[in-house]
XYZ file of C-alpha atoms in Angstrom:
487
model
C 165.199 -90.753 116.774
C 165.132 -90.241 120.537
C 162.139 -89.663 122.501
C 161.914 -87.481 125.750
C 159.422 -86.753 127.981
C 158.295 -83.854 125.381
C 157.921 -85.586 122.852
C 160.183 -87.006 119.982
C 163.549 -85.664 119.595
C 164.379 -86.118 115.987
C 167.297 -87.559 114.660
C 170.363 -85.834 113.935
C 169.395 -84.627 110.060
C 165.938 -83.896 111.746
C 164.116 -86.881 109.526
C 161.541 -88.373 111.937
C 159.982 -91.255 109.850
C 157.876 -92.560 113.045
C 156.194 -89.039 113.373
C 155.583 -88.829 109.501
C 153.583 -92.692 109.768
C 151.625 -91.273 112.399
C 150.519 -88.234 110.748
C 149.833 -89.813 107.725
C 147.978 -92.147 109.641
C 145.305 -89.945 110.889
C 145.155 -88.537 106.712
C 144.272 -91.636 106.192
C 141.163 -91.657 108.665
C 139.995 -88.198 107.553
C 140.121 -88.946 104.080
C 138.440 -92.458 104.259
C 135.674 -91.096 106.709
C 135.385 -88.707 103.492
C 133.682 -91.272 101.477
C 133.218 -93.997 103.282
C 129.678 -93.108 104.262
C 128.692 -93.361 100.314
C 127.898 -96.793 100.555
C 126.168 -96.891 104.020
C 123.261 -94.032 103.049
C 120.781 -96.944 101.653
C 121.001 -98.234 105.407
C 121.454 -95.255 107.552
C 118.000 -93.693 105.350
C 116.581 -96.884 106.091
C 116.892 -96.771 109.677
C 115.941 -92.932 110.059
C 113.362 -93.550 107.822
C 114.451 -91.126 105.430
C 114.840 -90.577 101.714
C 118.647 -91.912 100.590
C 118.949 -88.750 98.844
C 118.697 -86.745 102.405
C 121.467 -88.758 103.949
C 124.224 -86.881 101.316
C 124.242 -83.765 103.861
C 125.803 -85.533 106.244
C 129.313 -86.422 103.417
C 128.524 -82.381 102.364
C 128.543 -81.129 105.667
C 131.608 -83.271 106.584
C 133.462 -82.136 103.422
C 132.728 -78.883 103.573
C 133.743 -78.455 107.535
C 136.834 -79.562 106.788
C 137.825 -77.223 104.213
C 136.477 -74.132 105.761
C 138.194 -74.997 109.348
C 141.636 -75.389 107.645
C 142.230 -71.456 107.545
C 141.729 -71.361 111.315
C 143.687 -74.159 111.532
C 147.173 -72.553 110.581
C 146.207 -69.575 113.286
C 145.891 -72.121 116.236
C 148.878 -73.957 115.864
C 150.927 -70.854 115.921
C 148.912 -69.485 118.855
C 148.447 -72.763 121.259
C 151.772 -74.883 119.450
C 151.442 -77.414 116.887
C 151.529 -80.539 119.287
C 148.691 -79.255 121.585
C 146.432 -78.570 118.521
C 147.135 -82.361 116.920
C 146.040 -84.031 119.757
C 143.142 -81.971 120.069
C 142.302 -82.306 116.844
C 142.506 -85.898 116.943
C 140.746 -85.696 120.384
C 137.628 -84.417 118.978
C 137.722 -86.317 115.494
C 137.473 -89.429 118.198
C 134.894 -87.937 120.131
C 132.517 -87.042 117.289
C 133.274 -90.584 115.750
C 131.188 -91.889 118.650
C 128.907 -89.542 118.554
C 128.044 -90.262 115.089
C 128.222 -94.190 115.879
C 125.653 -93.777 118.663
C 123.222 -90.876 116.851
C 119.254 -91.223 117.055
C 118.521 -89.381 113.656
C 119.588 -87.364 110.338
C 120.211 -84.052 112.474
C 122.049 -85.476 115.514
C 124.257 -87.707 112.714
C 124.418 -84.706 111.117
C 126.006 -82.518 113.366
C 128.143 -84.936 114.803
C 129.742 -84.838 111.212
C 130.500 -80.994 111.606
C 132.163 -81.834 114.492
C 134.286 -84.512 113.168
C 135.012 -82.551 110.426
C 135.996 -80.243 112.852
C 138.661 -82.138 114.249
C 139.803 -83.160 110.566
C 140.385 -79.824 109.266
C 142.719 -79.748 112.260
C 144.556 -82.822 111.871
C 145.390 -82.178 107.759
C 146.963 -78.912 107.884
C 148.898 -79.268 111.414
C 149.870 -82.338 111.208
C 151.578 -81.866 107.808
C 153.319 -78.817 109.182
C 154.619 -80.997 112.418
C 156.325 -82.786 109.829
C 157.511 -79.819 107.623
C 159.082 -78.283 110.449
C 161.430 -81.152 111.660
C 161.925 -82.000 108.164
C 165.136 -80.638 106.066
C 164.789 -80.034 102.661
C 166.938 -82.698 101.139
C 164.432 -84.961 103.067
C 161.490 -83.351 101.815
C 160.433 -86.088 98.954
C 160.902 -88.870 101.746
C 158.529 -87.073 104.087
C 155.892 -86.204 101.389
C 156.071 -89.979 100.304
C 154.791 -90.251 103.309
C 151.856 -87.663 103.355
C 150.882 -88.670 99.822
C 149.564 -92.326 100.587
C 146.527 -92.338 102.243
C 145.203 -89.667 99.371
C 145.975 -92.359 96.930
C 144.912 -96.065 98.995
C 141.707 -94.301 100.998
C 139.552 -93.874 97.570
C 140.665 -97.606 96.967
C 139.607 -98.949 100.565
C 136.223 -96.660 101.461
C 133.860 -98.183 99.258
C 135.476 -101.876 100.206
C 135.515 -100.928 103.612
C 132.064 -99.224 104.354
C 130.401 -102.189 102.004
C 131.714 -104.792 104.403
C 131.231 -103.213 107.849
C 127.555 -102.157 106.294
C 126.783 -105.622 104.825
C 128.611 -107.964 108.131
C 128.072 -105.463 111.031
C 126.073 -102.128 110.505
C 126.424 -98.824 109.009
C 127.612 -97.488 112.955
C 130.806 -99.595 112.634
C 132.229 -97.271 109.983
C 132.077 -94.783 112.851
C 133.621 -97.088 116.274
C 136.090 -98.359 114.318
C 137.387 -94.733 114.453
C 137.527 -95.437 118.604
C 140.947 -97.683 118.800
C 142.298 -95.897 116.237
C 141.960 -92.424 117.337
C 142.917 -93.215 120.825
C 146.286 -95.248 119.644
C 147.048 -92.132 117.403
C 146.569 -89.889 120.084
C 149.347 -91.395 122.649
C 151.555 -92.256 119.742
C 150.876 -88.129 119.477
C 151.696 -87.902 122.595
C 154.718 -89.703 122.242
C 156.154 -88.892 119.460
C 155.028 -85.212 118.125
C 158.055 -82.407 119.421
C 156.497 -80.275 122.417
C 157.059 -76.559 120.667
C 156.021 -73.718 122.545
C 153.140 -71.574 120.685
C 152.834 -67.555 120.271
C 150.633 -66.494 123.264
C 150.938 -63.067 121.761
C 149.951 -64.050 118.238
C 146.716 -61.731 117.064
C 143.650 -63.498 114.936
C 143.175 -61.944 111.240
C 139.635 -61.941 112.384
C 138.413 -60.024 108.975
C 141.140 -62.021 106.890
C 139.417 -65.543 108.280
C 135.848 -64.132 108.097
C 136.341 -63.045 104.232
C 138.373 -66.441 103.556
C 135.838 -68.963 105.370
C 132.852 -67.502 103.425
C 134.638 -67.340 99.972
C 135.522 -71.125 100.807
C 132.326 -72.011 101.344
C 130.491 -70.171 99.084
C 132.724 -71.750 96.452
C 132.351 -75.136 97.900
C 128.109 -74.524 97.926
C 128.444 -73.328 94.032
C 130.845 -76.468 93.317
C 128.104 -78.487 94.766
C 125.150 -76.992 93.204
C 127.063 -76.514 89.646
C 127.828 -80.729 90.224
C 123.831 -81.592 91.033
C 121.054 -81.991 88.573
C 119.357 -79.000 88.883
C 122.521 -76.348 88.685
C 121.660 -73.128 87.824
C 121.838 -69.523 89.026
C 122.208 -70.635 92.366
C 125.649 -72.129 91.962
C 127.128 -69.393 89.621
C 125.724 -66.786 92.906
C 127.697 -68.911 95.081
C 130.816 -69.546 92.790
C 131.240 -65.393 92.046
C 130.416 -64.947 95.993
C 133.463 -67.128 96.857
C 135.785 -65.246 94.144
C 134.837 -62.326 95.283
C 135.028 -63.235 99.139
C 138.516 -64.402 98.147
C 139.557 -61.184 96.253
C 138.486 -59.283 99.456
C 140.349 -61.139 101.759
C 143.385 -60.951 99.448
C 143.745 -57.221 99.104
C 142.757 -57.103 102.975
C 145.820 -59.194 103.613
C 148.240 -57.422 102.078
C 147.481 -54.491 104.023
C 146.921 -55.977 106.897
C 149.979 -55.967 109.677
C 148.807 -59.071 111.237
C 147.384 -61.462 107.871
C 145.983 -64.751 108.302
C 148.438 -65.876 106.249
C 151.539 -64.431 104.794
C 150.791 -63.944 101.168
C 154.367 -63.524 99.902
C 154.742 -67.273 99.862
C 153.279 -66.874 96.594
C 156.661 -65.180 95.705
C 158.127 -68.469 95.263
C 157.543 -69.814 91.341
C 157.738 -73.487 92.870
C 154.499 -72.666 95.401
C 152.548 -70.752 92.992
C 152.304 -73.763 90.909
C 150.230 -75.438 93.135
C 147.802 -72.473 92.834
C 148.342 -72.950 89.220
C 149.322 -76.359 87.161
C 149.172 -78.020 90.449
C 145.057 -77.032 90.748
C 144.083 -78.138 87.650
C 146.230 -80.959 87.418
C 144.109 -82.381 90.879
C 140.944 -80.649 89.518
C 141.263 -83.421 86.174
C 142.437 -86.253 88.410
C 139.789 -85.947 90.980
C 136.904 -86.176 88.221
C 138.372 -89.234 86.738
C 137.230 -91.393 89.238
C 133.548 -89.659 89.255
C 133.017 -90.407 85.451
C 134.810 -93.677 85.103
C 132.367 -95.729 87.208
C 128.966 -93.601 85.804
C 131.062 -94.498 82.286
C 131.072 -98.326 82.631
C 127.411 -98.316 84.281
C 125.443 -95.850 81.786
C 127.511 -95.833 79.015
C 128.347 -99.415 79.042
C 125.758 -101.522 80.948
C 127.792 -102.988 83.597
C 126.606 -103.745 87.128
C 127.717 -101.688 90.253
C 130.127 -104.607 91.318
C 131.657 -105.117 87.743
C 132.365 -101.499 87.468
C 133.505 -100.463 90.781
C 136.003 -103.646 90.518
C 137.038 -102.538 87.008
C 137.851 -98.763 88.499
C 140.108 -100.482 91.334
C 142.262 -100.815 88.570
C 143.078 -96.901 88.528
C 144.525 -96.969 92.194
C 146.204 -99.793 91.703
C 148.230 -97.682 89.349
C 148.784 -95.299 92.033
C 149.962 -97.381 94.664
C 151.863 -99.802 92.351
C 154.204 -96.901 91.153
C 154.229 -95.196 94.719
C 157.897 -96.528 95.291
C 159.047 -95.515 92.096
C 158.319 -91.702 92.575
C 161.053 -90.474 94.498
C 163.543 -92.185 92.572
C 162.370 -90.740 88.957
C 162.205 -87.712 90.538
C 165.624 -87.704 91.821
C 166.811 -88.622 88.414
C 165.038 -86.254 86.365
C 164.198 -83.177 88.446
C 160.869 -82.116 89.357
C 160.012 -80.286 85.794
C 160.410 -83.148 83.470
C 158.357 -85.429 85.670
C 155.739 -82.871 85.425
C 155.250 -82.123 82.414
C 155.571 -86.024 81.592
C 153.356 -86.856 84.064
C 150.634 -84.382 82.822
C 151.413 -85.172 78.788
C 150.657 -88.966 79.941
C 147.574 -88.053 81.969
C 146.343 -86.786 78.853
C 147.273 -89.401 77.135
C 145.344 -91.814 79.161
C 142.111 -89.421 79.180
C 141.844 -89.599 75.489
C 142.415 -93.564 75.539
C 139.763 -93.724 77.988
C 137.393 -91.881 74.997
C 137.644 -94.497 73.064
C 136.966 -97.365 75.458
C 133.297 -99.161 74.829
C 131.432 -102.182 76.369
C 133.211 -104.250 73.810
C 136.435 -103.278 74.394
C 138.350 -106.369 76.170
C 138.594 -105.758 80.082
C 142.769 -106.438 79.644
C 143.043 -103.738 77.639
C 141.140 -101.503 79.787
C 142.497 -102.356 83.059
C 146.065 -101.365 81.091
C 144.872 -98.208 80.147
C 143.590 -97.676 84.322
C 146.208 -98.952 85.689
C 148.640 -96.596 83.891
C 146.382 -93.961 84.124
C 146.827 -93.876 88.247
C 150.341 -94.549 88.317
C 150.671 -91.314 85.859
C 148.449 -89.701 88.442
C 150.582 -90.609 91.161
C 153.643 -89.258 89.821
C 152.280 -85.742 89.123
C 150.533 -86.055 92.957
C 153.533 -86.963 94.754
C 155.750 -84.283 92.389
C 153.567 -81.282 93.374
C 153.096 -82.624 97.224
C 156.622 -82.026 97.226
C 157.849 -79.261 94.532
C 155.601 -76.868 96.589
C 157.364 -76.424 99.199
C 161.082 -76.535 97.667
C 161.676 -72.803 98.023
C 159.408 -71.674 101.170
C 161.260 -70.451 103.859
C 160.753 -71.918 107.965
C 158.677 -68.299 108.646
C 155.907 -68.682 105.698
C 155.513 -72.986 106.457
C 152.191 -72.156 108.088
C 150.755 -70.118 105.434
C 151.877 -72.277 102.654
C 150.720 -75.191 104.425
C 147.060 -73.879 105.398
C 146.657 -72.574 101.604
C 147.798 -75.459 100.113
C 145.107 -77.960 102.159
C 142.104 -75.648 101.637
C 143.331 -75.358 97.198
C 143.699 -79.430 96.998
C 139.934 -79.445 98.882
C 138.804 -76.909 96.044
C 140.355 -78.765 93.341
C 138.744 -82.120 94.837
C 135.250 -80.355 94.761
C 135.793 -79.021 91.495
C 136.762 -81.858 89.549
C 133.643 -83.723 90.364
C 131.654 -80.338 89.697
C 133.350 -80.326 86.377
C 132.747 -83.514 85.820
C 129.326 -83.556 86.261
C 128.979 -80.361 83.706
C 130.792 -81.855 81.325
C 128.159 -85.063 81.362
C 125.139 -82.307 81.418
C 126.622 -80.050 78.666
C 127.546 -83.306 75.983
C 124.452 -85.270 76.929
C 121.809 -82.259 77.068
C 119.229 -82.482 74.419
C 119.694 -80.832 71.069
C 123.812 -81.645 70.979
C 125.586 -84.548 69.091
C 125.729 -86.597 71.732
C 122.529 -87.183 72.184
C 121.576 -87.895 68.318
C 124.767 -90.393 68.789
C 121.891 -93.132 70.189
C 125.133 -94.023 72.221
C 124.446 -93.699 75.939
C 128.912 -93.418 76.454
C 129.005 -90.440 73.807
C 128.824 -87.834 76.381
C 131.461 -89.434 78.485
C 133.459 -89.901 75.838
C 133.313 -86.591 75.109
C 133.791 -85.581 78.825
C 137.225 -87.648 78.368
C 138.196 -85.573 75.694
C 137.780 -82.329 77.377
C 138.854 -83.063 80.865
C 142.292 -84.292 78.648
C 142.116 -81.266 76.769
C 142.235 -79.139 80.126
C 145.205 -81.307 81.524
C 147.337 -79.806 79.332
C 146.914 -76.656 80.891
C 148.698 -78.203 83.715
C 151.278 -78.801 80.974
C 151.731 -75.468 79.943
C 152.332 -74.400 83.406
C 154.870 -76.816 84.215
C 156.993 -76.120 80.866
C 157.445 -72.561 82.454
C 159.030 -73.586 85.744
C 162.358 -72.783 85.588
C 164.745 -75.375 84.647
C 166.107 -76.512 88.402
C 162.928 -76.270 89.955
C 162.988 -77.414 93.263
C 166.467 -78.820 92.816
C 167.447 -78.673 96.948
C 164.615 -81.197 97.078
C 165.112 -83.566 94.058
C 168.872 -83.453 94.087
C 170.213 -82.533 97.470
C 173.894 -81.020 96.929
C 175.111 -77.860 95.844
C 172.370 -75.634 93.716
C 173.217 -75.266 89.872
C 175.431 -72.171 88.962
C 172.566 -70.971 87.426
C 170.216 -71.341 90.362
C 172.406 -70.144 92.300
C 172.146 -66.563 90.224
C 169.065 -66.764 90.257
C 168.974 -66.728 94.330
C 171.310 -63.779 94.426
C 169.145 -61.871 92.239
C 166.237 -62.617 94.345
């Protein structure tokens, strides 16, 4: 790769590896600055003087920026260019890192978490599509290998990570550690992202990104009331206000001349999957790692340290298999490895149901460890498969709806999770006339691999080449090939 004054020059097959490390790079600080805050909230309420359980809005309000910024996103990088908006983005997500390091109280911390969610929901979304853009399609797994790490190694590093700088330093080191980082990222930014002019002359959807902000938000609200104790009416209000913000913006898009984004992206079987399999296959993945650790501490007994070490065990799956992704899905195609890859999750869910305290801990940390590297394979295969068959023009839209449905599915799966635990362990049900405190996550198990399958069913109707210009560069099948022409 060359670089110019403009910015980096890719190579000659347009592969930029450099660019993809630094975008993934700054993933990896908005995803970690996700969670990493869950260990610091005993000492951040103790020096506000606040109750612990107060300190969560500031991880909600983070959160829940960043998925409701992401449609606005997509808008701005047409408008002002991608590499203008990155290093914005990254600008501010630096900026409100300090501001959060240096806050007096719960509101100022607070609000300094809006804004660096702010600059988050910037950074996901654009900086994937700075590396879309420059990246062909025969290229495509190599780039999303890429993308797909930090979503896998920052649940592994946030609790280790906050629980050091919290226990050797102070909670406000989670936040300036942010400072070097952020400002290396933004000159390698400077250096390295391609200076592409934007559309001065490209109009705001300002109805489409009113109607899709509150449906994202109302959902996220009813996720996060239906995942608390005290669910009720509340969150099924904001769960139907979401659907039906989302409906509204839909059918308003489709008429509209000008759409926030282009819904015909949808056209393309390989991208609707990730609307489809591809949700609920995140949705059951992301509420593993919520019931495993509640699991070994309710259900079996174990201390906070013993389980949290035992659920390491699960992302060392993920990263362990990481290399081996692209290569079984070059072999196979993208369909088999889904549909194995969900089948397996399954698998593993229902193993999980029959784990207890006595089980030995090599035999669970087997049945973990598999379990992530299963859940890698299906995470890398849909990172990728999604974008197989969407052309240059509808990269924005696909890439703006595709961040703000994998920060649904997050919120959902622990949502779900938490149901499931409520709805087995209420009074009145078998579980609770069990006398075993790890019945109702047991049964959770069970249905969470029950719903996987779903994902299963999906991905045994993709056609048979799915996403073959991606997993097998070359000349398309005869069949697909047909297929095209008829399209």
């Amino acid at each position: 790769m060359r670089v110019s004054a403009g910015g980096a020059v890719p190579d000659a097959d347009g592969w930029s590896p450099r660019l993809a490390l630094l975008v993934a790079a700054t993933f990896f600080m908005e995803f970690l600055d996700g969670t990493v805050l869950t260990t610091a909230i005993p000492s951040i309420a103790a020096d506000f003087s606040v109750p612990a359980a107060d300190v969560n809005i500031t991880m909600t309000a983070y959160l829940m920026t960043v998925a409701m910024g992401i449609p606005l996103s997509s808008w701005l990088a047409e408008r002002l260019g991608a590499r203008r908006v990155f290093c914005l983005a990254i600008a501010v997500f630096t900026a409100a890192s300090l501001l959060c390091a240096v806050s007096h109280d719960l509101t100022m911390l607070t609000l300094s978490r809006v804004l660096q969610g702010a600059g988050g929901a910037m950074m996901v979304p654009v900086g994937t599509l700075v590396v879309l853009r420059g990246t062909p399609k025969k290229d495509l797994l190599r780039a999303t290998a890429f993308l797909v790490w930090p979503g896998l190694l920052a649940p592994v590093l946030a609790p280790l990570v906050g629980g050091a700088l919290t226990t050797y330093l102070s909670w406000h080191w989670i936040f300036l550690v942010n400072l070097p980082l952020g400002l290396a990222a933004f000159l390698a930014a400077l250096r390295l992202v391609p200076a592409v002019a934007g559309d001065g002359k490209r109009r705001l959807d300002w109805l489409g990104l009113a109607l899709t902000t509150l449906g994202v938000g109302s959902l996220l609200v009813g996720l996060e009331l239906m995942g608390g104790r005290d669910a009720g009416i509340a969150a099924a209000v904001g769960i139907v206000a979401g659907l039906l913000f989302l409906t509204a913006a839909v059918a308003w898009m489709r008429r509209s001349g000008t759409p926030l984004f282009k819904l015909s992206v949808f056209g393309a079987r390989t991208f609707r999957a990730t609307a489809t399999g591809g949700f609920v296959y995140r949705l059951t993945i992301s509420a593993v790692p919520f019931l495993l650790p509640l699991m070994f501490q309710t259900g079996f007994g174990w201390d906070p340290l013993r389980a949290g070490a035992m659920v390491s065990a699960v992302f060392v799956g993920n990263i362990g298999i990481k290399p081996a992704t692209t290569p079984l899905i070059r072999r196979f195609g993208f369909k088999p490895v889904l549909v194995f890859a969900s089948l397996a999750s399954a698998a593993t869910f229902a193993l999980c149901a029959l784990l207890n305290a006595g089980t030995p801990e090599a035999l669970i940390i087997t049945v973990l460890v598999a379990s992530g590297a299963f859940r890698s394979i299906g995470f890398s295969a849909y990172a990728s498969v999604q974008y197989a068959d969407v052309v240059p023009a509808q990269l924005p839209s696909a890439n703006a709806v595709s961040a703000t449905l994998v920060q649904l599915a997050t919120a959902a799966g622990i949502a779900v999770g938490a149901l499931l635990l409520r709805v087995f362990g209420g009074s009145g049900n078998w579980a609770a006339a069990a006398a075993d405190p790890a019945a109702p996550y047991r049964a959770a198990f069970v249905a969470i691999a029950v719903l996987m399958l779903l994902s299963t069913v999906d991905s045994l109707a993709l056609p048979r080449h799915a996403g073959a210009e991606v997993s097998r560069p070359g000349p398309a099948p005869a069949a697909e090939r047909r297929r095209r022409r008829r399209a």
